[in-house]
């Protein structure tokens, strides 16, 4: 899969993931997923210097996720919130698999 296809696949998967959660999850859960992804994509933009519109599913590797969690911890986010953010990313990746 080339990079353009991977970017398109990520966008489609995430839209479907959110749509499915809107049907069966609380509004707070959906809001958490949206906030987490927005923060993670912003982190990736800063770390790898890529436009958010060019981020793909391939950018969800362990080292980036660990870096994201370290970054939010350094910004004063408590462990419980870090666990929620990790759970949200994990939920998306399970859906994407």
Tab-separated table of N, CA and C in Angstrom:
chain	number	residue	atom	x	y	z
A	1	UNK	N	0.848	-1.168	0.000
A	1	UNK	CA	0.000	0.000	0.000
A	1	UNK	C	0.900	1.240	0.000
A	2	UNK	N	0.658	2.138	-0.965
A	2	UNK	CA	1.464	3.353	-0.990
A	2	UNK	C	0.961	4.345	0.053
A	3	UNK	N	1.717	5.416	0.254
A	3	UNK	CA	1.408	6.364	1.324
A	3	UNK	C	0.049	7.029	1.108
A	4	UNK	N	-0.287	7.357	-0.126
A	4	UNK	CA	-1.569	8.002	-0.407
A	4	UNK	C	-2.732	7.081	-0.033
A	5	UNK	N	-2.594	5.801	-0.337
A	5	UNK	CA	-3.634	4.825	0.023
A	5	UNK	C	-3.722	4.676	1.545
A	6	UNK	N	-2.571	4.686	2.218
A	6	UNK	CA	-2.554	4.545	3.681
A	6	UNK	C	-3.225	5.742	4.349
A	7	UNK	N	-3.010	6.934	3.815
A	7	UNK	CA	-3.642	8.142	4.357
A	7	UNK	C	-5.151	8.058	4.172
A	8	UNK	N	-5.573	7.667	2.980
A	8	UNK	CA	-7.001	7.545	2.682
A	8	UNK	C	-7.645	6.471	3.563
A	9	UNK	N	-6.943	5.357	3.765
A	9	UNK	CA	-7.458	4.279	4.596
A	9	UNK	C	-7.625	4.740	6.041
A	10	UNK	N	-6.642	5.483	6.567
A	10	UNK	CA	-6.738	5.992	7.933
A	10	UNK	C	-7.966	6.877	8.086
A	11	UNK	N	-8.143	7.814	7.165
A	11	UNK	CA	-9.288	8.729	7.246
A	11	UNK	C	-10.601	7.970	7.240
A	12	UNK	N	-10.709	7.012	6.361
A	12	UNK	CA	-11.933	6.219	6.249
A	12	UNK	C	-12.169	5.381	7.502
A	13	UNK	N	-11.122	4.740	7.985
A	13	UNK	CA	-11.241	3.924	9.201
A	13	UNK	C	-11.661	4.766	10.393
A	14	UNK	N	-11.078	5.951	10.526
A	14	UNK	CA	-11.402	6.763	11.695
A	14	UNK	C	-12.834	7.279	11.631
A	15	UNK	N	-13.275	7.687	10.446
A	15	UNK	CA	-14.676	8.112	10.296
A	15	UNK	C	-15.627	6.982	10.677
A	16	UNK	N	-15.339	5.786	10.189
A	16	UNK	CA	-16.183	4.626	10.499
A	16	UNK	C	-16.149	4.283	11.983
A	17	UNK	N	-14.973	4.365	12.589
A	17	UNK	CA	-14.805	4.098	14.016
A	17	UNK	C	-15.674	5.044	14.843
A	18	UNK	N	-15.611	6.335	14.532
A	18	UNK	CA	-16.407	7.323	15.271
A	18	UNK	C	-17.898	7.102	15.015
A	19	UNK	N	-18.268	6.841	13.782
A	19	UNK	CA	-19.689	6.616	13.464
A	19	UNK	C	-20.241	5.428	14.237
A	20	UNK	N	-19.466	4.359	14.326
A	20	UNK	CA	-19.907	3.179	15.066
A	20	UNK	C	-20.044	3.477	16.557
A	21	UNK	N	-19.101	4.227	17.103
A	21	UNK	CA	-19.163	4.564	18.526
A	21	UNK	C	-20.295	5.543	18.842
A	22	UNK	N	-20.646	6.379	17.877
A	22	UNK	CA	-21.765	7.301	18.102
A	22	UNK	C	-23.072	6.537	18.278
A	23	UNK	N	-23.166	5.370	17.646
A	23	UNK	CA	-24.386	4.556	17.747
A	23	UNK	C	-24.519	3.857	19.092
A	24	UNK	N	-23.387	3.418	19.663
A	24	UNK	CA	-23.474	2.529	20.821
A	24	UNK	C	-22.721	3.004	22.064
A	25	UNK	N	-22.127	4.165	22.017
A	25	UNK	CA	-21.360	4.662	23.170
A	25	UNK	C	-21.949	5.973	23.673
A	26	UNK	N	-21.565	6.323	24.878
A	26	UNK	CA	-22.038	7.582	25.443
A	26	UNK	C	-21.376	8.758	24.713
A	27	UNK	N	-22.010	9.905	24.750
A	27	UNK	CA	-21.393	11.096	24.145
A	27	UNK	C	-20.016	11.412	24.747
A	28	UNK	N	-19.840	11.113	26.031
A	28	UNK	CA	-18.539	11.355	26.662
A	28	UNK	C	-17.457	10.452	26.083
A	29	UNK	N	-17.804	9.210	25.782
A	29	UNK	CA	-16.834	8.282	25.181
A	29	UNK	C	-16.428	8.770	23.796
A	30	UNK	N	-17.399	9.174	23.012
A	30	UNK	CA	-17.107	9.687	21.669
A	30	UNK	C	-16.240	10.944	21.771
A	31	UNK	N	-16.572	11.817	22.702
A	31	UNK	CA	-15.779	13.033	22.895
A	31	UNK	C	-14.345	12.699	23.292
A	32	UNK	N	-14.178	11.689	24.128
A	32	UNK	CA	-12.837	11.254	24.529
A	32	UNK	C	-12.054	10.750	23.330
A	33	UNK	N	-12.695	9.939	22.476
A	33	UNK	CA	-12.010	9.450	21.276
A	33	UNK	C	-11.592	10.613	20.372
A	34	UNK	N	-12.480	11.572	20.184
A	34	UNK	CA	-12.166	12.719	19.328
A	34	UNK	C	-11.035	13.563	19.909
A	35	UNK	N	-11.087	13.824	21.206
A	35	UNK	CA	-10.043	14.621	21.863
A	35	UNK	C	-8.695	13.911	21.798
A	36	UNK	N	-8.716	12.616	22.090
A	36	UNK	CA	-7.466	11.847	22.064
A	36	UNK	C	-6.835	11.881	20.682
A	37	UNK	N	-7.637	11.651	19.646
A	37	UNK	CA	-7.080	11.627	18.296
A	37	UNK	C	-6.571	13.011	17.902
A	38	UNK	N	-7.295	14.053	18.259
A	38	UNK	CA	-6.850	15.408	17.942
A	38	UNK	C	-5.497	15.682	18.598
A	39	UNK	N	-5.359	15.312	19.863
A	39	UNK	CA	-4.090	15.521	20.569
A	39	UNK	C	-2.972	14.674	19.964
A	40	UNK	N	-3.278	13.416	19.647
A	40	UNK	CA	-2.256	12.523	19.095
A	40	UNK	C	-1.787	13.017	17.729
A	41	UNK	N	-2.720	13.431	16.880
A	41	UNK	CA	-2.340	13.927	15.556
A	41	UNK	C	-1.517	15.206	15.670
A	42	UNK	N	-1.866	16.065	16.617
A	42	UNK	CA	-1.087	17.277	16.846
A	42	UNK	C	0.325	16.922	17.319
A	43	UNK	N	0.415	15.931	18.207
A	43	UNK	CA	1.723	15.455	18.675
A	43	UNK	C	2.545	14.937	17.494
A	44	UNK	N	1.921	14.125	16.626
A	44	UNK	CA	2.647	13.594	15.474
A	44	UNK	C	3.104	14.703	14.537
A	45	UNK	N	2.267	15.696	14.358
A	45	UNK	CA	2.641	16.823	13.498
A	45	UNK	C	3.905	17.486	14.040
A	46	UNK	N	3.957	17.655	15.351
A	46	UNK	CA	5.116	18.285	15.981
A	46	UNK	C	6.346	17.378	15.914
A	47	UNK	N	6.164	16.087	16.200
A	47	UNK	CA	7.293	15.150	16.293
A	47	UNK	C	7.864	14.792	14.924
A	48	UNK	N	7.004	14.443	13.974
A	48	UNK	CA	7.522	13.996	12.677
A	48	UNK	C	7.433	15.073	11.609
A	49	UNK	N	6.849	16.209	11.970
A	49	UNK	CA	6.829	17.346	11.062
A	49	UNK	C	5.996	17.148	9.813
A	50	UNK	N	4.992	16.327	9.914
A	50	UNK	CA	4.146	16.056	8.754
A	50	UNK	C	2.796	16.731	8.939
A	51	UNK	N	2.249	17.225	7.866
A	51	UNK	CA	0.921	17.814	7.915
A	51	UNK	C	-0.077	16.770	8.412
A	52	UNK	N	-1.027	17.206	9.214
A	52	UNK	CA	-2.022	16.281	9.763
A	52	UNK	C	-2.752	15.554	8.644
A	53	UNK	N	-2.954	16.201	7.520
A	53	UNK	CA	-3.654	15.563	6.401
A	53	UNK	C	-2.820	14.461	5.742
A	54	UNK	N	-1.538	14.366	6.107
A	54	UNK	CA	-0.665	13.328	5.546
A	54	UNK	C	-0.327	12.221	6.526
A	55	UNK	N	-0.997	12.199	7.665
A	55	UNK	CA	-0.739	11.149	8.654
A	55	UNK	C	-1.561	9.924	8.303
A	56	UNK	N	-0.942	8.767	8.418
A	56	UNK	CA	-1.616	7.521	8.051
A	56	UNK	C	-1.617	6.541	9.228
A	57	UNK	N	-2.258	5.427	9.026
A	57	UNK	CA	-2.326	4.370	10.041
A	57	UNK	C	-0.915	3.883	10.386
A	58	UNK	N	0.023	4.041	9.477
A	58	UNK	CA	1.405	3.623	9.715
A	58	UNK	C	2.096	4.456	10.799
A	59	UNK	N	1.498	5.591	11.137
A	59	UNK	CA	2.081	6.473	12.147
A	59	UNK	C	1.631	6.134	13.568
A	60	UNK	N	1.008	4.990	13.734
A	60	UNK	CA	0.554	4.552	15.055
A	60	UNK	C	1.475	3.460	15.585
A	61	UNK	N	2.762	3.751	15.584
A	61	UNK	CA	3.718	2.770	16.088
A	61	UNK	C	3.977	3.033	17.568
A	62	UNK	N	4.453	2.004	18.233
A	62	UNK	CA	4.619	2.047	19.693
A	62	UNK	C	5.471	3.222	20.153
A	63	UNK	N	6.557	3.506	19.454
A	63	UNK	CA	7.454	4.590	19.900
A	63	UNK	C	6.751	5.942	19.870
A	64	UNK	N	5.893	6.178	18.878
A	64	UNK	CA	5.152	7.443	18.817
A	64	UNK	C	4.102	7.505	19.919
A	65	UNK	N	3.421	6.404	20.152
A	65	UNK	CA	2.395	6.383	21.197
A	65	UNK	C	3.037	6.596	22.571
A	66	UNK	N	4.166	5.941	22.808
A	66	UNK	CA	4.887	6.138	24.070
A	66	UNK	C	5.336	7.592	24.210
A	67	UNK	N	5.815	8.175	23.141
A	67	UNK	CA	6.226	9.572	23.158
A	67	UNK	C	5.066	10.500	23.457
A	68	UNK	N	3.915	10.209	22.868
A	68	UNK	CA	2.703	10.999	23.127
A	68	UNK	C	2.325	10.934	24.604
A	69	UNK	N	2.330	9.736	25.149
A	69	UNK	CA	1.982	9.576	26.570
A	69	UNK	C	2.990	10.291	27.468
A	70	UNK	N	4.267	10.191	27.148
A	70	UNK	CA	5.297	10.917	27.919
A	70	UNK	C	5.065	12.423	27.844
A	71	UNK	N	4.719	12.904	26.664
A	71	UNK	CA	4.494	14.337	26.467
A	71	UNK	C	3.314	14.837	27.296
A	72	UNK	N	2.215	14.100	27.280
A	72	UNK	CA	1.067	14.586	28.055
A	72	UNK	C	1.320	14.470	29.557
A	73	UNK	N	2.108	13.462	29.968
A	73	UNK	CA	2.476	13.367	31.382
A	73	UNK	C	3.305	14.576	31.799
A	74	UNK	N	4.225	14.983	30.939
A	74	UNK	CA	5.070	16.146	31.237
A	74	UNK	C	4.252	17.428	31.313
A	75	UNK	N	3.095	17.424	30.674
A	75	UNK	CA	2.214	18.593	30.710
A	75	UNK	C	1.238	18.539	31.876
A	76	UNK	N	1.464	17.607	32.807
A	76	UNK	CA	0.682	17.564	34.025
A	76	UNK	C	-0.563	16.693	33.984
A	77	UNK	N	-0.703	15.897	32.947
A	77	UNK	CA	-1.864	15.002	32.859
A	77	UNK	C	-1.654	13.836	33.822
A	78	UNK	N	-2.667	13.546	34.623
A	78	UNK	CA	-2.552	12.487	35.626
A	78	UNK	C	-2.613	11.103	34.974
A	79	UNK	N	-2.155	10.111	35.708
A	79	UNK	CA	-2.060	8.739	35.195
A	79	UNK	C	-3.405	8.214	34.696
A	80	UNK	N	-4.477	8.509	35.410
A	80	UNK	CA	-5.795	8.007	34.998
A	80	UNK	C	-6.176	8.529	33.610
A	81	UNK	N	-5.889	9.795	33.348
A	81	UNK	CA	-6.186	10.366	32.033
A	81	UNK	C	-5.286	9.768	30.969
A	82	UNK	N	-4.026	9.541	31.293
A	82	UNK	CA	-3.105	8.884	30.355
A	82	UNK	C	-3.632	7.499	29.979
A	83	UNK	N	-4.142	6.785	30.960
A	83	UNK	CA	-4.691	5.453	30.696
A	83	UNK	C	-5.923	5.528	29.799
A	84	UNK	N	-6.744	6.552	29.996
A	84	UNK	CA	-7.913	6.735	29.135
A	84	UNK	C	-7.471	7.032	27.706
A	85	UNK	N	-6.469	7.890	27.550
A	85	UNK	CA	-5.949	8.212	26.210
A	85	UNK	C	-5.384	6.960	25.535
A	86	UNK	N	-4.622	6.174	26.276
A	86	UNK	CA	-4.066	4.942	25.724
A	86	UNK	C	-5.183	3.981	25.342
A	87	UNK	N	-6.179	3.859	26.179
A	87	UNK	CA	-7.311	2.982	25.898
A	87	UNK	C	-8.039	3.420	24.628
A	88	UNK	N	-8.190	4.705	24.441
A	88	UNK	CA	-8.845	5.228	23.249
A	88	UNK	C	-8.051	4.880	21.991
A	89	UNK	N	-6.734	5.087	22.036
A	89	UNK	CA	-5.898	4.730	20.882
A	89	UNK	C	-5.934	3.222	20.625
A	90	UNK	N	-5.876	2.446	21.699
A	90	UNK	CA	-5.923	0.998	21.572
A	90	UNK	C	-7.250	0.551	20.943
A	91	UNK	N	-8.332	1.166	21.360
A	91	UNK	CA	-9.646	0.842	20.812
A	91	UNK	C	-9.692	1.107	19.309
A	92	UNK	N	-9.143	2.237	18.888
A	92	UNK	CA	-9.107	2.532	17.460
A	92	UNK	C	-8.248	1.520	16.713
A	93	UNK	N	-7.084	1.203	17.258
A	93	UNK	CA	-6.190	0.262	16.564
A	93	UNK	C	-6.803	-1.136	16.482
A	94	UNK	N	-7.522	-1.556	17.506
A	94	UNK	CA	-8.238	-2.851	17.439
A	94	UNK	C	-9.282	-2.806	16.336
A	95	UNK	N	-9.991	-1.689	16.245
A	95	UNK	CA	-10.997	-1.523	15.199
A	95	UNK	C	-10.339	-1.564	13.819
A	96	UNK	N	-9.180	-0.917	13.700
A	96	UNK	CA	-8.486	-0.835	12.413
A	96	UNK	C	-7.900	-2.171	11.984
A	97	UNK	N	-7.612	-3.038	12.948
A	97	UNK	CA	-7.012	-4.333	12.617
A	97	UNK	C	-8.033	-5.195	12.007
